[in-house]
Short mmCIF file of C-alpha atoms and ligand atoms in Angstrom, two decimals:
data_model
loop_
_atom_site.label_atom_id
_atom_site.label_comp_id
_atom_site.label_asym_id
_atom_site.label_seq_id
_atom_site.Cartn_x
_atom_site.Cartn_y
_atom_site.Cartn_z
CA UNK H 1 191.13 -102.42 -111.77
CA UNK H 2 187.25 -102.52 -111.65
CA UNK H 3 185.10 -100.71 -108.64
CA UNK H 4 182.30 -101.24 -107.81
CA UNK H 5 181.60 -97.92 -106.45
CA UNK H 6 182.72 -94.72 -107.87
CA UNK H 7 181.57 -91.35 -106.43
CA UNK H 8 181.50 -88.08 -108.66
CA UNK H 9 183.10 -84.77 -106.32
CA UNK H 10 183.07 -81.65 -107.77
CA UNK H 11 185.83 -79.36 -106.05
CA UNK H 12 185.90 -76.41 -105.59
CA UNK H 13 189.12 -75.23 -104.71
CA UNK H 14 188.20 -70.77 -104.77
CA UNK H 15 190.89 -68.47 -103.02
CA UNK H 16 193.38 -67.96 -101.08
CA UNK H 17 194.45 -71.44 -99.04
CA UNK H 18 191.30 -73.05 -100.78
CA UNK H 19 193.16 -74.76 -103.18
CA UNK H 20 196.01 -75.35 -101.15
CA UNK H 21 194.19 -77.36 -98.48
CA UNK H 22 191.75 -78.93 -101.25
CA UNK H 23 194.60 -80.41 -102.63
CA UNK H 24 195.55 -82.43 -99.98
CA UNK H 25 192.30 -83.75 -99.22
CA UNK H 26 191.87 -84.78 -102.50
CA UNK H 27 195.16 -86.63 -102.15
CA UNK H 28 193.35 -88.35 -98.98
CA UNK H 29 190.45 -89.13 -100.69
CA UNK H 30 191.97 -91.25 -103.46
CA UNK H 31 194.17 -92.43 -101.07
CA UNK H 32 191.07 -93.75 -99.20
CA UNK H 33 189.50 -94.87 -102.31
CA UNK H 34 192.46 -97.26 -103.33
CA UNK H 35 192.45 -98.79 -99.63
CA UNK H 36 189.17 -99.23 -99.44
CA UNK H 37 188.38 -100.65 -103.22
CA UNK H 38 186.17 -97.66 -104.74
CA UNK H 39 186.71 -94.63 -107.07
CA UNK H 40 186.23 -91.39 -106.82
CA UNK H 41 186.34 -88.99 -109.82
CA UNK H 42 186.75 -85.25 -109.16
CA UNK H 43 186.63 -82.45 -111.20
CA UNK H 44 187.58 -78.64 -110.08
CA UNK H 45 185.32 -75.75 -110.94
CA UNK H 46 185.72 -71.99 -109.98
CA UNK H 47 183.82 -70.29 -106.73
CA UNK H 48 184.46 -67.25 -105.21
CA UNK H 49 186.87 -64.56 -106.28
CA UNK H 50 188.82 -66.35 -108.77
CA UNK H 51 185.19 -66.98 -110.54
CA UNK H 52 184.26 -63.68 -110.47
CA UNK H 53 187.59 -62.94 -112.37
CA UNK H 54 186.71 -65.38 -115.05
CA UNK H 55 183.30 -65.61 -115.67
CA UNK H 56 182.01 -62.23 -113.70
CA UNK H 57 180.44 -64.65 -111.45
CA UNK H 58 181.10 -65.62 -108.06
CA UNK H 59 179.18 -69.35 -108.93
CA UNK H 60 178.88 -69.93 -112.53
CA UNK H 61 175.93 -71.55 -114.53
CA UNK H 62 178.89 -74.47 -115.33
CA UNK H 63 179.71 -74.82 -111.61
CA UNK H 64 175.55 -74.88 -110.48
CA UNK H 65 175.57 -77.52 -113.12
CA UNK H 66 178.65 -79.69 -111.82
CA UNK H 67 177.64 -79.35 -108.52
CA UNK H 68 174.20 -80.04 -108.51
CA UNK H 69 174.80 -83.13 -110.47
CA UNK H 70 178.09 -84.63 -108.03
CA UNK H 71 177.31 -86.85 -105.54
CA UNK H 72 179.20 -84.74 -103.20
CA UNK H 73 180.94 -81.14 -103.31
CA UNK H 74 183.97 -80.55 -101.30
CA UNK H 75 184.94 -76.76 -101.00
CA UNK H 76 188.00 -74.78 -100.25
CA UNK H 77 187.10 -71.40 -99.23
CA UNK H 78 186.29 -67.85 -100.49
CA UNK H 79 187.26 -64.44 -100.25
CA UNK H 80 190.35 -61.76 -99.65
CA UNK H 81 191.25 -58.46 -99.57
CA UNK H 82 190.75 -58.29 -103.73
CA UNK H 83 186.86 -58.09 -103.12
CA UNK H 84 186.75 -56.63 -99.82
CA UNK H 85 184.89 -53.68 -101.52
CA UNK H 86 182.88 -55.08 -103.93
CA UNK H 87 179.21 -54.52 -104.10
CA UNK H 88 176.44 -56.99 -103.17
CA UNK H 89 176.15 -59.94 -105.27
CA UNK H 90 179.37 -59.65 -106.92
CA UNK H 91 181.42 -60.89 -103.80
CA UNK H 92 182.64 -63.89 -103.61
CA UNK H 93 181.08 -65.06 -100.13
CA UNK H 94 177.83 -64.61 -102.22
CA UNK H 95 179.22 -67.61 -104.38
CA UNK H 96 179.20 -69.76 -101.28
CA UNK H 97 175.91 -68.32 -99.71
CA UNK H 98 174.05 -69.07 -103.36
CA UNK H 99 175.73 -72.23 -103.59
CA UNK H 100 174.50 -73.37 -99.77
CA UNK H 101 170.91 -72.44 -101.25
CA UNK H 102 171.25 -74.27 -104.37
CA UNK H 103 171.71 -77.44 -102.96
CA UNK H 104 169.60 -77.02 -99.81
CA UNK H 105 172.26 -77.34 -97.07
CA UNK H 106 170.20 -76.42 -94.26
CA UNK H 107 172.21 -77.93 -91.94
CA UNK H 108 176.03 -77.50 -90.89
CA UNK H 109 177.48 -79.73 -88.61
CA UNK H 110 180.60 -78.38 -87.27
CA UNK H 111 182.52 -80.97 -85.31
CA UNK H 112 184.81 -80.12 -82.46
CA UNK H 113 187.08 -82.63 -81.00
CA UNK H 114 190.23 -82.10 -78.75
CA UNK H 115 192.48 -85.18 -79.33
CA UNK H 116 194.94 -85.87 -76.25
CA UNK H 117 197.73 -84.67 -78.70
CA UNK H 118 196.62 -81.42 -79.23
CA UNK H 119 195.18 -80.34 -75.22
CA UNK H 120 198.18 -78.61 -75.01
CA UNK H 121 198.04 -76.68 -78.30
CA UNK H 122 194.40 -74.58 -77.28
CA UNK H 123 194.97 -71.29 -75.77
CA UNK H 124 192.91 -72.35 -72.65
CA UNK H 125 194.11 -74.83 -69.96
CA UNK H 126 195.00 -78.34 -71.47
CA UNK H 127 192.70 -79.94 -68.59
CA UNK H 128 189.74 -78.19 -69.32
CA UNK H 129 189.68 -78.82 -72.85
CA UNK H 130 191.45 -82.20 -73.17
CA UNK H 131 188.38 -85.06 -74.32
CA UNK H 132 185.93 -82.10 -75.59
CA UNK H 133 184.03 -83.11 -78.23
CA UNK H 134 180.70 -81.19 -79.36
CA UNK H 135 179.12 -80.67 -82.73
CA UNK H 136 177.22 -77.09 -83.54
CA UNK H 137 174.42 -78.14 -85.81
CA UNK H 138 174.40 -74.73 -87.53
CA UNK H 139 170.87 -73.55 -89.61
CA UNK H 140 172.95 -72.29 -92.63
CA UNK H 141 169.76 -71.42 -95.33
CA UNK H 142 167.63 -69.24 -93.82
CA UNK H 143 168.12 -66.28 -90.84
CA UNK H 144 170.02 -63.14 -90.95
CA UNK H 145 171.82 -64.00 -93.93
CA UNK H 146 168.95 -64.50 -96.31
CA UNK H 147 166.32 -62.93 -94.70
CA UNK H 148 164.46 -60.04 -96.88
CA UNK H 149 164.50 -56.81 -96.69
CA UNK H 150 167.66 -56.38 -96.71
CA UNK H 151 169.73 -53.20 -98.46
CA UNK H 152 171.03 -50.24 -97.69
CA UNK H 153 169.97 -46.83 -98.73
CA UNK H 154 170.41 -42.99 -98.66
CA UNK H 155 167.56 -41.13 -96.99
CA UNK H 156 168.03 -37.10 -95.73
CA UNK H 157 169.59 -38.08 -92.89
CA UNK H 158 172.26 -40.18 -94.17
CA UNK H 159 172.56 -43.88 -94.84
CA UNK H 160 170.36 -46.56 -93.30
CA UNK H 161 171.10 -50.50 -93.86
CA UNK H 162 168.75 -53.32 -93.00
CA UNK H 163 169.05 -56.78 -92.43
CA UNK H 164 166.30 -59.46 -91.55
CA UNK H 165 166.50 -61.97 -89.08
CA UNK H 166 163.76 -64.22 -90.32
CA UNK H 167 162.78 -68.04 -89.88
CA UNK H 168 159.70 -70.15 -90.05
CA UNK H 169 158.03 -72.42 -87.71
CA UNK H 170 159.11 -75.60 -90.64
CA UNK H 171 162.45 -74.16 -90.96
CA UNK H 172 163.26 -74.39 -87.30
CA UNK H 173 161.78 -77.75 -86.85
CA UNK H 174 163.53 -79.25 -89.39
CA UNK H 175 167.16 -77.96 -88.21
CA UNK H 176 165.92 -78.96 -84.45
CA UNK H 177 165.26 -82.69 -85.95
CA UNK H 178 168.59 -83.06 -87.55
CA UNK H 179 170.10 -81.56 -84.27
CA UNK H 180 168.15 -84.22 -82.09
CA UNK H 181 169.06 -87.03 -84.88
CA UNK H 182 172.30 -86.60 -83.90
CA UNK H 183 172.73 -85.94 -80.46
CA UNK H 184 170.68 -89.46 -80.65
CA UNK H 185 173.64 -91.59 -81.94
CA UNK H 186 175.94 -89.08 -79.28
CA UNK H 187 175.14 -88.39 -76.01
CA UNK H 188 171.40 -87.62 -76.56
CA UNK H 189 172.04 -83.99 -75.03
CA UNK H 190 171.08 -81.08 -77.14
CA UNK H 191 171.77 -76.99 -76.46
CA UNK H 192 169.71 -75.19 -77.79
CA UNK H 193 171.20 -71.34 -78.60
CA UNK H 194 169.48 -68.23 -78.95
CA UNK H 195 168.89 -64.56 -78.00
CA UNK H 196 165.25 -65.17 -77.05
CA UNK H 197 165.69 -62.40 -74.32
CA UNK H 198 165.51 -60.14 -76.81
CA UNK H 199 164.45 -61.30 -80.07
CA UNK H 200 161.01 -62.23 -81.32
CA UNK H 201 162.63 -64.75 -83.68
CA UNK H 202 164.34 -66.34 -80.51
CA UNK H 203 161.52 -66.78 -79.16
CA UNK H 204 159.85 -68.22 -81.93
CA UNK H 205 162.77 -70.53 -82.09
CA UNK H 206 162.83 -71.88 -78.43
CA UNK H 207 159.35 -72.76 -78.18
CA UNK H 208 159.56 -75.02 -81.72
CA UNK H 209 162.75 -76.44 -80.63
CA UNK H 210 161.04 -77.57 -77.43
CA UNK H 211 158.08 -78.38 -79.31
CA UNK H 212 160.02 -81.25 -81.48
CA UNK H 213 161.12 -82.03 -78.13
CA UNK H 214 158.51 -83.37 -76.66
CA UNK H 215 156.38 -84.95 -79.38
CA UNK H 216 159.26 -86.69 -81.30
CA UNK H 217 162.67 -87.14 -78.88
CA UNK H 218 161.38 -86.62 -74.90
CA UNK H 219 164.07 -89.06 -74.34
CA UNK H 220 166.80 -87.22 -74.94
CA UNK H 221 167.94 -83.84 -72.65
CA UNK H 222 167.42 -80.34 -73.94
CA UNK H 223 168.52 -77.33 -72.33
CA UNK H 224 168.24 -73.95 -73.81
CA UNK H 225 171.20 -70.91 -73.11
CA UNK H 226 171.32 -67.19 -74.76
CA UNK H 227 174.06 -67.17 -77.01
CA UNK H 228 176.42 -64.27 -74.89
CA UNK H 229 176.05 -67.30 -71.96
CA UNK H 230 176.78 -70.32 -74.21
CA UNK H 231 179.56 -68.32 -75.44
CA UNK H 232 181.31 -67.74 -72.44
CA UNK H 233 180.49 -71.23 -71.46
CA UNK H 234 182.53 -72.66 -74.58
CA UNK H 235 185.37 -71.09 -72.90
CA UNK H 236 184.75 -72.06 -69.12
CA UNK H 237 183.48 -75.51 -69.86
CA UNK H 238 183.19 -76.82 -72.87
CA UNK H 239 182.75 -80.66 -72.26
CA UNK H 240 179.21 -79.72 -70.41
CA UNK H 241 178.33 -79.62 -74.27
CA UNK H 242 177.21 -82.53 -76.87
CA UNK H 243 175.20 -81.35 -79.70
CA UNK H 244 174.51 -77.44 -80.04
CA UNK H 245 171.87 -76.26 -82.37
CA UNK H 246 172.10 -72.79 -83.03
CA UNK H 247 170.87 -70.74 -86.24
CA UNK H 248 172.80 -68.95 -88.92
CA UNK H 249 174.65 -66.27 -87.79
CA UNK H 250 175.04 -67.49 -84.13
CA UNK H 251 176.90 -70.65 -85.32
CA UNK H 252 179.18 -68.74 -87.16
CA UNK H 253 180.22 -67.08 -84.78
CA UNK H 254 180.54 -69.83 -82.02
CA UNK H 255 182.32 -71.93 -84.11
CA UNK H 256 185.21 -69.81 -84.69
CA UNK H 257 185.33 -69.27 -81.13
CA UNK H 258 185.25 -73.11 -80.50
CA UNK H 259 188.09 -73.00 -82.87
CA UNK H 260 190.21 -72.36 -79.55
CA UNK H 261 189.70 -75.29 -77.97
CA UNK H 262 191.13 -77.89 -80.09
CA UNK H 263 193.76 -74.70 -80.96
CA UNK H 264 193.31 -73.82 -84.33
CA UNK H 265 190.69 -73.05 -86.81
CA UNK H 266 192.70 -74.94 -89.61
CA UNK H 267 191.46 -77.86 -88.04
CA UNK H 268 187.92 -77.74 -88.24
CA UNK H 269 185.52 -79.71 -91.24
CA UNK H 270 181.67 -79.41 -91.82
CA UNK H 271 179.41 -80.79 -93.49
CA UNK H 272 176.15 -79.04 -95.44
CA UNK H 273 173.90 -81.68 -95.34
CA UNK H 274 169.91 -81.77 -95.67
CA UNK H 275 169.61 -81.45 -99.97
CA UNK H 276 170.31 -84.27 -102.15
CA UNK H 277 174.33 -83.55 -102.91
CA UNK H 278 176.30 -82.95 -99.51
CA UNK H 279 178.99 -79.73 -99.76
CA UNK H 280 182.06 -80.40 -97.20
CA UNK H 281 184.25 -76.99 -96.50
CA UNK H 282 186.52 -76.80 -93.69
CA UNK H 283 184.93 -74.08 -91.26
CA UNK H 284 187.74 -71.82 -92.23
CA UNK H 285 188.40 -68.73 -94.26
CA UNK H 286 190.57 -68.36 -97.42
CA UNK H 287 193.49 -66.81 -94.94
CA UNK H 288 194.82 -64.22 -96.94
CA UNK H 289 197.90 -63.94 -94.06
CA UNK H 290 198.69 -67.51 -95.51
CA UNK H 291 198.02 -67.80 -99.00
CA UNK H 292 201.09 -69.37 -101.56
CA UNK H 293 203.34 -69.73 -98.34
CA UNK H 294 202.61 -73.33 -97.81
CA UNK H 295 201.91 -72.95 -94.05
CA UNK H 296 198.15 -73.43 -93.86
CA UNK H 297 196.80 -75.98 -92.43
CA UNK H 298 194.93 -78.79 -94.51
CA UNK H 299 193.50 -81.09 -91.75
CA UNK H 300 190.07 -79.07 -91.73
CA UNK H 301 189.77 -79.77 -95.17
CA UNK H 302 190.69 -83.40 -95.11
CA UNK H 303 188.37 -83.50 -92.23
CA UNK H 304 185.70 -82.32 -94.51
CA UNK H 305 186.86 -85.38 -96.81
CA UNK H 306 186.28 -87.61 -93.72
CA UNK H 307 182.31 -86.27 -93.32
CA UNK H 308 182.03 -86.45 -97.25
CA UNK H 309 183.12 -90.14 -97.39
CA UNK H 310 180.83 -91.00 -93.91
CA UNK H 311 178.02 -89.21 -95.56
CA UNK H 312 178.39 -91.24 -99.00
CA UNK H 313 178.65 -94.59 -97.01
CA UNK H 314 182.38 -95.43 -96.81
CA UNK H 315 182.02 -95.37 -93.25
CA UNK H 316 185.20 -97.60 -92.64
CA UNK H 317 187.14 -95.40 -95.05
CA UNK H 318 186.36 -92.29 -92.99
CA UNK H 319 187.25 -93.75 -89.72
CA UNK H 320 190.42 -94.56 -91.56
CA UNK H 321 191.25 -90.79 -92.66
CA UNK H 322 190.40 -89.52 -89.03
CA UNK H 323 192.54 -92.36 -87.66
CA UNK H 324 195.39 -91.06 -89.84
CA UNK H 325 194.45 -87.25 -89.06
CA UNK H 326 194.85 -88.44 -85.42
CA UNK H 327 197.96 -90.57 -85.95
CA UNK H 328 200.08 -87.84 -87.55
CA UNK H 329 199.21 -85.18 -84.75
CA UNK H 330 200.06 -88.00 -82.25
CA UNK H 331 203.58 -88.45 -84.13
CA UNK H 332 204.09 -84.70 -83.39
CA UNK H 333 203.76 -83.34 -86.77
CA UNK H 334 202.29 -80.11 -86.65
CA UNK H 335 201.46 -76.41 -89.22
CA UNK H 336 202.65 -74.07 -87.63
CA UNK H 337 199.65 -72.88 -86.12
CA UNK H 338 199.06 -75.42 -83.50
CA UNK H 339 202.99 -75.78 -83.92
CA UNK H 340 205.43 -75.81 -80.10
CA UNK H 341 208.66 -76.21 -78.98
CA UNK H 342 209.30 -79.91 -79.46
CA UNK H 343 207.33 -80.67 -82.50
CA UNK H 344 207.94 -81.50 -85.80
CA UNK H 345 206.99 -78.49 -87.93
CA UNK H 346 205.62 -79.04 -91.72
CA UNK H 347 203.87 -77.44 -94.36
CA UNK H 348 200.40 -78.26 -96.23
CA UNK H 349 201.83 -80.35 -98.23
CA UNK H 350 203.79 -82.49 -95.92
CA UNK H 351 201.19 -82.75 -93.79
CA UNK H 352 198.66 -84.21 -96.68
CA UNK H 353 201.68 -86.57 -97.38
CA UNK H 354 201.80 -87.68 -93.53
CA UNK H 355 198.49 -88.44 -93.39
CA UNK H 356 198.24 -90.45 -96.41
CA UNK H 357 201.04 -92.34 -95.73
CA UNK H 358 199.25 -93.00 -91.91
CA UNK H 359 196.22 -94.35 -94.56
CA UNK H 360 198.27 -97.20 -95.39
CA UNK H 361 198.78 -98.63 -91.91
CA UNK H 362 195.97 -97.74 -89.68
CA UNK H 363 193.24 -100.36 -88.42
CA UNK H 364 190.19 -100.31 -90.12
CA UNK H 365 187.93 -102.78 -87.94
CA UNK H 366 185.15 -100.64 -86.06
P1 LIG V 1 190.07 -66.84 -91.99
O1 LIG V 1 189.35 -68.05 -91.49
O2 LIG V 1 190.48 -66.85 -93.41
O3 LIG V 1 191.36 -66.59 -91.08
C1 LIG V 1 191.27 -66.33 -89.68
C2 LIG V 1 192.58 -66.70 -88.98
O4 LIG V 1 192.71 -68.12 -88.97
C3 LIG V 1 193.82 -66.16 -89.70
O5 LIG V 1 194.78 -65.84 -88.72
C4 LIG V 1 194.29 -67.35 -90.51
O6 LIG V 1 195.69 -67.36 -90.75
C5 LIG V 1 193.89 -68.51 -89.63
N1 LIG V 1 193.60 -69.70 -90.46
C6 LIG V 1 192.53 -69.85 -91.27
N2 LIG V 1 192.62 -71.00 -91.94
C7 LIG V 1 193.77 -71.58 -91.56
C8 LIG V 1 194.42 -72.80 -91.92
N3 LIG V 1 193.89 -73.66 -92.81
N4 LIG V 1 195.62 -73.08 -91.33
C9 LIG V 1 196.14 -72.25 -90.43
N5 LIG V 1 195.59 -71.09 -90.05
C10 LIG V 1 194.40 -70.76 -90.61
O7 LIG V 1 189.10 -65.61 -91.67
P2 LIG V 1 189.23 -64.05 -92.08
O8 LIG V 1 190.65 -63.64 -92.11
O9 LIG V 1 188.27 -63.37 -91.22
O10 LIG V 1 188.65 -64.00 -93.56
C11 LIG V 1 189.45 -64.03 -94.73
C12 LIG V 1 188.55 -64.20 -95.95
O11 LIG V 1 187.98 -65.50 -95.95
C13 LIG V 1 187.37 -63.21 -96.00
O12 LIG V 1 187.21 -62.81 -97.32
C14 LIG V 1 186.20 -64.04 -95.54
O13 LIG V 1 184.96 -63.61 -96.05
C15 LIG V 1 186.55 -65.37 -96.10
N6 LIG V 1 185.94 -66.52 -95.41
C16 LIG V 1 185.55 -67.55 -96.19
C17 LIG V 1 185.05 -68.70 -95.61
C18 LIG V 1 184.63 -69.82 -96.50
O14 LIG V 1 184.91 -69.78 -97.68
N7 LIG V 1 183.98 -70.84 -95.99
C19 LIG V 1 185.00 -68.80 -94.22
C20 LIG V 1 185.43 -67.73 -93.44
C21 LIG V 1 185.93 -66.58 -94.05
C1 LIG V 2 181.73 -69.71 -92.79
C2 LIG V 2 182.05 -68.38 -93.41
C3 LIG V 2 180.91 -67.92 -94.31
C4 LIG V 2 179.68 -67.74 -93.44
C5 LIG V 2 181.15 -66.64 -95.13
C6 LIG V 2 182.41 -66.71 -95.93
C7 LIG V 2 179.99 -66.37 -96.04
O1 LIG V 2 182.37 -67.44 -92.44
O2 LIG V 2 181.43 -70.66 -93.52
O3 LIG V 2 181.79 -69.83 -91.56
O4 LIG V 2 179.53 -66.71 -92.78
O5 LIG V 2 178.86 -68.65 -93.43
MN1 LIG V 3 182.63 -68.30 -90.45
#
């Protein structure tokens, strides 16, 4: 059979329940790409720990090279208790930070949703979270993470370590752009989250955010909250929200915390966007608690095969995989992390196999 289109993924399956869930969204994907009449061809390279073992190298020059010349990168996840010690730069985490950096994913949109099938799976009440569905535009180049000096030394007095929180005017008017983008083709409401109580670099932030504001979107609604508020507001009402643009180290944060809502952080995808090859990783760790017992959760991760195919153009193909996503939590399947009395409990596996087989019957039109 011939395509006409045929899309290049590296994948990068790393440690832990990275491959496991990787797996299965690559199973979606070519599911998708049969239905839908393209191809995709993917090819897995080491990350993280299991690079570091091989090469001494938490992103190899072979992986840089694969990566930077895919048309898309889909990612497992890094890390475990092997490397918890390890020294700077030879972790794998640092893998994943260099690799964000290498293909200038500034921004990380982190998708919430709370499908009527799963209200009653969050630890908060099923009415306030049923319908919630928010995306944190997280700044994932630049901030604490990157920011220089950074180190830790030995001085007379003991040890002293030092981290930067550091952005640029450009840098936060090119995250708040992407942020008001989307919120554009949303609800047009943006949330701006900082610490600018405190924080010179808060401050900074605000008054660009509201800058790009009101020269290039006045139309849409900004409001700005300090991130110990918008935190606690996640929890007390999180359908106030639409589009929250935070920066590095914030977003991390809140979006394992918005984890809650929907009831599981095996659930949620992202998508590095902003450089000229995408890299989709579910928002989720390498869960050393779950690794080789087949329980994790791979719907983040096919998710993240949902936002890779939307961000390629196969925009009827992604609606299809979130439509399936959607159909097999409505059948009652469930991991057993969102798992209840009632439901139908499976592993990663047979949950990849449920939702492909939900790829060959749902609608496709709009
Ligand atoms: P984690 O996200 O791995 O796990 C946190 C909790 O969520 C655990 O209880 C885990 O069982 C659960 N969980 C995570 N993924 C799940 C899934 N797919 N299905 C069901 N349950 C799931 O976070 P952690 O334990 O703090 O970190 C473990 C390691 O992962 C660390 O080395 C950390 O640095 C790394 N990490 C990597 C990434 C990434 O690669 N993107 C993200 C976060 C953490
Ligand atoms: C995430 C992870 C990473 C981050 C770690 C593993 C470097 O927690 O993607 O949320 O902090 O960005
Ligand atoms: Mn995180």
């Amino acid at each position: 059979m011939s395509h006409t289109r045929t899309y290049r993924i590296a994948v990068l399956p790393g440690d832990g329940v990275g491959p496991e869930v990787t797996r299965e969204a690559v199973r979606v994907l070519e599911r998708a790409a049969e239905r839908f009449g393209f191809a995709v061809e993917t090819e897995a390279h080491p990350v993280g720990g299991v690079a570091l073992e091989a090469f001494g190298d938490p992103l190899p020059p072979g992986t840089q090279d694969a990566c930077r010349a895919a048309d898309a990168v889909l990612l497992g996840a890094v890390g475990g208790p092997a490397w918890d010690g390890a020294p700077p730069g030879r972790r794998p985490e640092d893998g994943l930070l260099r690799l964000r950096r290498l293909l200038g994913a500034f921004a990380n949109l982190r998708p919430v949703r709370v499908p009527a099938s799963l209200a009653g799976a969050s630890p908060l009440r099923p009415e306030r979270v049923a319908g919630v569905d928010l995306v944190i535009v997280r700044e994932l180049t630049g901030g604490v993470y990157f920011g220089e000096p950074r180190g830790l030394e030995a001085g007379p007095e003991g040890r002293t370590a030092v981290n930067t929180m550091r952005y640029g005017e450009a840098e936060i008017a090119r995250i708040a752009a992407t942020a008001f983008d989307l919120a554009a083709r949303r609800r047009g409401r943006v949330t701006s989250v900082d610490k600018a109580n405190v924080l010179e670099v808060s401050r900074l932030w605000r008054e660009v955010v509201a800058d790009v504001h009101r020269t290039r979107f006045p139309d849409l609604e900004l409001d700005h909250l300090y991130v110990d508020n918008a935190a606690m507001q996640l929890v007390r009402d999180p359908r106030r929200f639409d589009v929250v643009l935070t920066a590095n180290l914030f977003g991390d944060v809140l979006s394992d915390l918005a984890a809650t809502l929907p009831g599981s952080l095996g659930l949620l995808p992202s998508a590095g966007i902003g450089g000229p090859v995408g890299l989709f990783e579910p928002v989720h760790g390498s869960a050393p608690d779950l690794a080789g017992t087949g329980r994790a959760n791979p719907l983040g991760a096919i998710l993240s095969g949902a936002m890779l195919l939307e961000t390629l153009g196969e925009v009827a193909a992604a609606a299809a995989v979130r439509r399936a996503v959607d159909a097999a939590l409505s059948d009652g399947l469930r991991t057993p992390d969102l798992a209840r009395a009632g439901d139908t409990r499976v592993g990663v596996a047979e949950m990849g196999a449920a939702v492909c087989e939900r790829m060959n019957r749902v609608e496709v039109t709009a």
